[in-house]
Amino acid sequence: MGPTPRAARALVLLAGFYLLGLFLLAALAAADWAAAVHTPGPFALKVFIVSAVLALPIVRGMFMLRTPPYEDVPGVRVDESREPRLWQTVRDIAQQVGTRAPDEILLTGDVNAAVSEDSRLLGLAGGTRRLRIGLPLMTGLSESGLRAVLAHEMGHYGNADTRLAAISERGRVHVLRTVAHFEERAGAKVSKERARQEKKAAAAVAKGRKAKEVDTTGTGVTYRAMARLYTAYGKFYLRATLSGSRRAEFAADVAAARIAGRDATSSALREIPVIDAAHDFYLNCYATLGVDAGLLPPPGEFLGGFRHLLAARHAELDALRGELPTEPVSPYDSHPPIAERVARIEALPDDGRASDPVRPSLSLLADADRSFAAVEETVLTPAALGLRRLDWPELVHAAMSVQTERSAQRFGALALGTASGEDTSPHGTHGGGGTPGHGADADGTPGHGADADGTPGHGADARPGADADADRTSRPEAAPEGDGAGAATLGTLLDAIDAGALWRIAERLPRSAEAAAAHGRAAREFARPQLRAGLSQLVSAEYLRQGQARWQLSWAESAALELPYGQVDELPAALEAAVADRPDTGPLRALLEPVAAPETSAPAQAPAPGPTA
Amino acid sequence: MITLLWAVLAVIVLIVLAIGLWFLKAIVQGALEGWRSGSEEPDGSDESDGPYELPEECAAIGLLPPDRQNTDSASPVPAELTAALDAVARGEWEPAAALLGRTAAERDWENRSSYAFDLGEKAAQDDTWLLAWETARPDDPDAAVVRARSTVCLAWDIRGGKRAQYTTGEQFRGFHATLQRSRAETERAAGLNPEDPTPYITEIWTALGLGYPHAEMDRIWAAITERAPYHYEAHFSAVQYWCQKWRGSHELARAFAAEAAAKAPLGSLLTAFPLIVHFEHDETTDQEVDRTPEMVALVDAALADVAAADPAHPRLAEVRHLLAYYLSLQDRDEAAVEQFRLVDGYVGALPWRYRADPAAEYCSLRDQSVRAAPATA
């Protein structure tokens, strides 16, 4: 299809949206008229009100002409004086594509690059062009890869059909927005109805009556019906414009291959899903590892730490690069499947530019570290910015220590049957003696106040561990109250095991249906792994509290607990003995013994040339 | 206004009419079905949902209803074994030790492996008595055999009897870990009584659970046949290993069973295994596959084997159960009833053992054969 019929189609489809609105308004008006003529007054009034309420979102959708600005991705605007090389590269590519260079460049914190335009008059006239480049994307791409990505994005501007795409996009946004208006109103109505019924139910319960189930089916039905109409039109719209937008993607790919080179383009396309997956993993397992403990990596490292991960896991990621994502894409996705795009690019003739020098694309930035730090400020919430900053090794140790302590406490509470008092007991031990001393300490660490406020979701049970840990990192010689409680838990548990209570303890732990159904020795076999793991956590927490063990950061693997010298070999057997059919806590107590008095036992423990000597 | 009223009324009338027709159809259909099933009743199908009623023909020859069938065993349990099991339930190990000691002295490997299994099952639940035995007589080969067996039984208790897809990861982890422990124990038991095949029979179940390669299984098998070439439980265990659902295939299992049956002397009962292999791999509901000339020949061979067997062979009843099943499926009802009568009262055997309600399945097929057979009593 040539540009003219496509333009016509886009306009017809957009007009269809307004037509649908007008038709619905006319139908509502007709209903009003019929009601006024054929029904008694009160009923007609009701019809008027309902039709007015339904007309509102339609009218709103028709008159809200501006596409919403991209406000969702925060970023840092960089001007030419600050990033001359980046600007030069972008201008260079825009010129080769044959389009106007963007007016603004923003650096963002996501794995994405995007262009947008504040166009006017239904997208028929251009406006401010904005290019957004995610720093994590740059972290993962080579310079030539980034050039390919930029060329693809510029290609969207340059292609003759991008203006039409703007119209299509506008229509899509309109339909979606109108649907959203209806859904929102339906949702509001449902939640209002729910609140009303819940209140009624609560009142009924208070009076000792049986509460009725909250039922909101049927509420907001008219809104939903209208939304469904628009959704149907939206689906039709998307299907009709889909081939066009997919063709536009292929065309932009071809433009990218022409400018950045075939191989650079295909490898960038292969790279992006890998970077995306790796970045998700990085955020989950590294960047936010310490958030529960009120900790973040140093400024610039929240985003910048991704570099270490990519470097350390190079081989692992190489395996991922080989395979392309194969999951089927939604029929409404404007992008064709990546595998297909790669195949099309790789089918292009070789342009002999495979051996472009591989430089990291971050080298286009004047000062990558400064950029990381600046973008980070826009990505993190104020509460997160208030968290304490620690270097990576300390962060991993501190965060993992808190996690260990917490799971140990959880197990201890379950095992000792104090789980119901979980909220009060750890809090109580800390709240009593800990808080006053802590206030003084908090003055010295400004981030600390924010820790309590900044992580509201974790509530009271998150804080004791975090506080205890913060105490330790600042004053390693101090022994806060929590230590005594934790050691007491382990001691109490070992005593209970010696008293023959091991299998009664096992019954308090959460069990699978199969484990719960088992009897005799089989029940013990089911319980044993859990008991051993729980005990292991208590022991690890004890070692950590005594400063005898340390969580080691690794960018290539998960963090590992480094146990005191020589105990790696002995601990498994000691744990096994403690949860055996005839439990023997002796070996475990013997292992924990030197920890209690490290000065005296260290030489005795290490007759061989030990590192502690 | 009047026309509107008529239109609305017409719609309502049509709807009521439609509903009425639908009800009428349902009523007529129901009546027809009731009449049809009513006319069939005199033929006496026992598939009815009502409570089981022992047919007169069965009662006449002394056969028992399902609720009087013992599902734990294929035949009456020897008194000494019952005594030993009762004793260990009380924590006394001495009768069990005496019983197992005698089997070793008499080189009665058939009974030894069978007793070791029953005692092992008990010890898998509670091994206090076994620990006492081990403390009192360290290095007792009989205690060692029970220990190994109990660990393997324990592994199966953890795993449960369901197929792999219905078994949880937790169950599999416990199963594998426990089986791993059994390896040293079977080795120790074998070392303490080098003549005894029982530890190796136990090891087959470890091999099966842990997926030993075929070469390992061949090693175990060589050790067994060296000590007891025609051991029933050993063959039964090995057939399980070679079955498709465990570590072999239909072909491998069939070849194994055919060779065992061909080599064994008459009366050793090993002719049961080709039938068992057929049973284990039969996924059909079609009775024809059980009536082929090959199957008839296999049943005939087993009949001859049973006739020649020592009446005191501990596995004789198991084979009779299998024979009764296939004789009945082959419509050789008179012969089937003969086998049924010999084993009635105990149904803890193949094929019933694999069914949800063994006693009901057994009685259902038995009653059909009794009805179909010419009156014998």
Coordinates of C-alpha atoms in Angstrom, one line a residue, chain A residues 40-340:
Chain A
P40 CA -43.6 8.9 33.3
G41 CA -41.5 11.8 34.7
P42 CA -39.4 10.1 37.5
F43 CA -38.2 7.4 35.2
A44 CA -37.4 9.8 32.4
L45 CA -35.3 11.8 34.8
K46 CA -33.4 8.7 35.7
V47 CA -32.7 8.0 32.0
F48 CA -31.5 11.6 31.6
I49 CA -29.1 11.3 34.4
V50 CA -27.7 8.0 33.3
S51 CA -27.2 9.2 29.7
A52 CA -25.5 12.3 30.9
V53 CA -23.1 10.3 33.1
L54 CA -22.3 8.0 30.2
A55 CA -21.9 10.8 27.7
L56 CA -19.3 12.5 29.9
P57 CA -16.4 10.1 29.2
I58 CA -17.3 10.0 25.5
V59 CA -17.1 13.8 25.2
R60 CA -14.0 13.9 27.3
G61 CA -12.3 11.3 25.0
M62 CA -13.3 13.3 21.9
F63 CA -12.1 16.6 23.1
M64 CA -8.8 15.6 24.8
L65 CA -6.8 16.0 21.6
R66 CA -3.3 16.1 23.0
T67 CA -1.4 12.8 23.3
P68 CA -0.2 12.6 26.8
P69 CA 3.4 13.7 27.2
Y70 CA 5.9 11.0 28.3
E71 CA 6.1 11.9 31.9
D72 CA 6.5 8.4 33.2
V73 CA 10.2 7.9 32.5
P74 CA 12.3 10.4 34.5
G75 CA 15.6 11.4 33.1
V76 CA 18.4 14.0 33.1
R77 CA 18.5 16.5 30.3
V78 CA 22.0 16.8 28.9
D79 CA 23.0 19.7 26.7
E80 CA 25.7 19.8 24.1
S81 CA 28.2 21.5 26.3
R82 CA 27.9 18.7 28.8
E83 CA 27.9 15.7 26.4
P84 CA 29.5 16.9 23.2
R85 CA 30.5 13.4 21.8
L86 CA 27.0 12.0 22.4
W87 CA 25.4 15.0 20.7
Q88 CA 27.8 14.7 17.9
T89 CA 27.0 11.1 17.4
V90 CA 23.3 11.7 17.4
R91 CA 23.5 14.6 15.0
D92 CA 25.7 12.6 12.7
I93 CA 23.2 9.7 12.6
A94 CA 20.2 12.0 12.1
Q95 CA 22.0 13.6 9.2
Q96 CA 22.7 10.2 7.6
V97 CA 19.1 9.2 8.1
G98 CA 18.1 12.5 6.6
T99 CA 16.0 13.9 9.4
R100 CA 16.1 16.7 11.9
A101 CA 18.2 15.9 15.0
P102 CA 16.3 15.8 18.3
D103 CA 16.1 19.0 20.3
E104 CA 16.7 17.4 23.6
I105 CA 18.6 14.3 24.8
L106 CA 17.6 12.8 28.1
L107 CA 19.5 10.1 30.0
T108 CA 17.2 7.6 31.8
G109 CA 17.5 4.6 34.1
D110 CA 15.8 2.0 32.0
V111 CA 16.9 -0.5 29.3
N112 CA 15.4 1.4 26.4
A113 CA 16.0 4.1 23.8
A114 CA 13.0 6.1 22.5
V115 CA 12.2 9.1 20.5
S116 CA 9.1 11.2 21.0
E117 CA 7.8 14.4 19.5
D118 CA 5.4 17.0 20.9
S119 CA 3.6 17.3 17.6
R120 CA 0.5 19.5 17.1
L121 CA -2.5 19.5 14.8
L122 CA -3.2 15.7 15.0
G123 CA 0.5 15.1 14.4
L124 CA 0.5 16.9 11.1
A125 CA 3.0 19.5 12.3
G126 CA 6.1 18.6 14.2
G127 CA 7.2 19.9 17.6
T128 CA 10.0 19.4 20.1
R129 CA 11.8 16.2 19.4
R130 CA 13.1 14.3 22.4
L131 CA 15.6 11.4 22.5
R132 CA 15.7 9.2 25.6
I133 CA 18.6 6.9 26.1
G134 CA 18.7 4.5 29.0
L135 CA 22.1 4.3 30.8
P136 CA 21.7 0.5 31.5
L137 CA 21.2 0.0 27.7
M138 CA 24.4 2.0 27.0
T139 CA 26.1 -0.1 29.7
G140 CA 25.4 -3.2 27.8
L141 CA 25.9 -2.0 24.2
S142 CA 29.0 -1.3 22.3
E143 CA 29.4 2.0 20.6
S144 CA 28.4 0.5 17.2
G145 CA 25.5 -1.2 18.8
L146 CA 24.3 2.1 20.3
R147 CA 24.7 3.7 16.9
A148 CA 22.4 1.0 15.4
V149 CA 19.8 1.6 18.1
L150 CA 20.0 5.4 17.6
A151 CA 19.8 4.9 13.8
H152 CA 16.7 2.8 14.2
E153 CA 15.0 5.4 16.4
M154 CA 16.0 8.2 14.0
G155 CA 14.7 6.1 11.2
H156 CA 11.3 6.4 12.7
Y157 CA 11.5 10.1 12.2
G158 CA 13.0 9.9 8.8
N159 CA 10.6 7.4 7.2
A160 CA 7.9 9.0 5.2
D161 CA 5.3 7.1 7.2
T162 CA 6.2 8.3 10.7
R163 CA 3.8 11.2 10.4
L164 CA 1.1 8.8 9.6
A165 CA 2.2 6.7 12.4
A166 CA 1.7 9.7 14.6
I167 CA -2.0 9.8 13.5
S168 CA -2.3 6.1 14.0
E169 CA -0.7 6.4 17.4
R170 CA -3.0 9.3 18.2
G171 CA -6.1 7.2 17.4
R172 CA -4.8 4.4 19.5
V173 CA -4.1 6.7 22.4
H174 CA -7.6 8.1 22.1
V175 CA -9.3 4.8 22.1
L176 CA -7.2 3.5 25.0
R177 CA -7.8 6.7 27.0
T178 CA -11.5 6.5 26.5
V179 CA -11.6 2.9 27.5
A180 CA -9.6 3.9 30.6
H181 CA -12.0 6.6 31.5
F182 CA -14.9 4.1 31.5
E183 CA -13.0 1.4 33.3
E184 CA -11.9 4.0 35.9
R185 CA -15.5 5.1 36.5
A186 CA -16.7 1.5 36.7
G187 CA -13.8 0.7 39.1
A188 CA -14.6 3.7 41.2
K189 CA -18.2 2.7 41.3
V190 CA -17.4 -0.9 42.3
S191 CA -15.0 0.1 45.0
K192 CA -17.6 2.6 46.4
E193 CA -20.2 -0.2 46.4
R194 CA -17.7 -2.5 48.0
A195 CA -16.9 0.0 50.7
R196 CA -20.6 0.6 51.4
Q197 CA -21.3 -3.2 51.7
E198 CA -18.2 -3.8 53.8
K199 CA -19.3 -1.1 56.2
K200 CA -22.7 -2.6 56.4
A201 CA -21.2 -6.0 57.0
A202 CA -18.9 -4.7 59.7
A203 CA -21.9 -3.1 61.4
A204 CA -23.8 -6.3 61.2
V205 CA -20.9 -8.2 62.7
A206 CA -20.6 -5.7 65.5
K207 CA -24.2 -6.4 66.3
G208 CA -23.6 -10.1 66.4
R209 CA -25.2 -10.9 63.1
K210 CA -23.8 -13.0 60.3
A211 CA -22.3 -10.7 57.6
K212 CA -23.4 -11.1 54.0
E213 CA -20.7 -11.7 51.4
V214 CA -19.6 -8.6 49.7
D215 CA -20.9 -8.8 46.2
T216 CA -20.2 -6.1 43.6
T217 CA -21.2 -7.9 40.4
G218 CA -23.6 -5.8 38.5
T219 CA -22.1 -2.6 39.7
G220 CA -20.6 -0.4 37.0
V221 CA -22.1 -2.7 34.3
T222 CA -23.1 0.2 32.0
Y223 CA -19.6 1.7 32.2
R224 CA -18.1 -1.6 31.3
A225 CA -20.4 -2.2 28.4
M226 CA -19.4 1.2 26.9
A227 CA -15.7 0.4 27.6
R228 CA -16.2 -2.9 25.8
L229 CA -17.5 -1.0 22.7
Y230 CA -14.5 1.1 22.6
T231 CA -12.2 -1.9 23.3
A232 CA -13.7 -3.6 20.3
Y233 CA -13.1 -0.6 18.1
G234 CA -9.5 -0.3 19.5
K235 CA -8.8 -4.0 18.6
F236 CA -10.1 -3.3 15.1
Y237 CA -8.0 -0.2 14.9
L238 CA -4.8 -2.0 16.1
R239 CA -5.2 -4.8 13.7
A240 CA -5.8 -2.4 10.8
T241 CA -2.7 -0.3 11.6
L242 CA -0.5 -3.2 12.7
S243 CA 1.0 -4.2 9.4
G244 CA 1.9 -0.6 8.8
S245 CA 3.6 -0.1 12.1
R246 CA 5.4 -3.5 11.8
R247 CA 6.6 -2.5 8.3
A248 CA 7.8 0.8 9.8
E249 CA 9.9 -1.2 12.3
F250 CA 11.5 -3.2 9.5
A251 CA 12.1 -0.1 7.5
A252 CA 13.8 1.5 10.5
D253 CA 15.9 -1.6 10.9
V254 CA 17.0 -1.3 7.3
A255 CA 18.0 2.3 7.9
A256 CA 19.9 1.3 11.0
A257 CA 21.8 -1.4 9.1
R258 CA 22.7 1.0 6.4
I259 CA 24.1 3.5 8.8
A260 CA 25.5 1.5 11.6
G261 CA 26.4 -1.7 9.6
R262 CA 24.5 -4.9 9.2
D263 CA 26.3 -6.9 11.9
A264 CA 26.3 -4.1 14.4
T265 CA 22.5 -3.8 14.0
S266 CA 21.7 -7.5 14.3
S267 CA 24.0 -7.9 17.3
A268 CA 22.4 -4.9 19.0
L269 CA 19.0 -6.5 18.4
R270 CA 20.2 -9.7 19.9
E271 CA 21.8 -7.9 22.7
I272 CA 18.8 -5.9 23.9
P273 CA 16.7 -8.8 25.4
V274 CA 19.9 -10.1 27.1
I275 CA 20.6 -6.7 28.6
D276 CA 17.0 -6.4 29.7
A277 CA 17.0 -9.8 31.4
A278 CA 20.4 -9.2 33.0
H279 CA 19.3 -5.7 34.2
D280 CA 16.1 -7.1 35.8
F281 CA 18.3 -9.7 37.6
Y282 CA 20.8 -7.0 38.6
L283 CA 18.1 -4.8 40.1
N284 CA 16.5 -7.7 42.0
C285 CA 19.6 -9.4 43.3
Y286 CA 22.2 -6.6 43.7
A287 CA 20.9 -3.0 43.4
T288 CA 18.0 -3.5 45.8
L289 CA 19.5 -6.3 47.9
G290 CA 20.0 -4.0 50.9
V291 CA 16.7 -2.1 50.7
D292 CA 15.1 -4.2 53.4
A293 CA 18.0 -3.5 55.6
G294 CA 17.8 0.2 54.7
L295 CA 20.9 0.1 52.6
L296 CA 21.9 1.1 49.0
P297 CA 25.1 1.0 47.1
P298 CA 27.2 4.2 46.9
P299 CA 25.9 7.1 44.7
G300 CA 26.3 6.2 41.0
E301 CA 26.6 2.5 41.8
F302 CA 22.8 1.8 42.0
L303 CA 22.8 2.1 38.2
G304 CA 26.5 1.8 37.6
G305 CA 26.9 -1.5 39.4
F306 CA 25.4 -3.2 36.3
R307 CA 28.8 -2.8 34.7
H308 CA 30.4 -5.2 37.2
L309 CA 27.7 -7.8 36.6
L310 CA 27.9 -7.7 32.8
A311 CA 31.7 -8.0 33.0
A312 CA 31.6 -10.9 35.5
R313 CA 28.9 -12.9 33.8
H314 CA 30.2 -12.5 30.3
A315 CA 30.3 -16.2 29.4
E316 CA 26.9 -16.9 30.9
L317 CA 25.4 -14.1 28.9
D318 CA 27.1 -15.2 25.8
A319 CA 25.0 -18.4 25.9
L320 CA 21.8 -16.2 26.1
R321 CA 22.9 -14.1 23.1
G322 CA 23.0 -17.1 20.9
E323 CA 19.3 -17.8 21.4
L324 CA 16.6 -15.3 20.5
P325 CA 13.4 -14.9 22.4
T326 CA 10.9 -17.2 20.9
E327 CA 7.8 -16.5 22.9
P328 CA 4.9 -15.5 20.6
V329 CA 4.2 -11.8 20.6
S330 CA 0.8 -10.4 21.1
P331 CA -1.2 -9.8 17.9
Y332 CA -1.5 -6.1 19.1
D333 CA 2.2 -5.6 19.5
S334 CA 3.4 -2.8 17.2
H335 CA 6.8 -4.5 17.0
P336 CA 7.4 -7.6 15.0
P337 CA 9.1 -10.5 16.9
I338 CA 12.8 -9.8 17.5
A339 CA 13.8 -13.2 15.9
E340 CA 12.1 -12.1 12.7

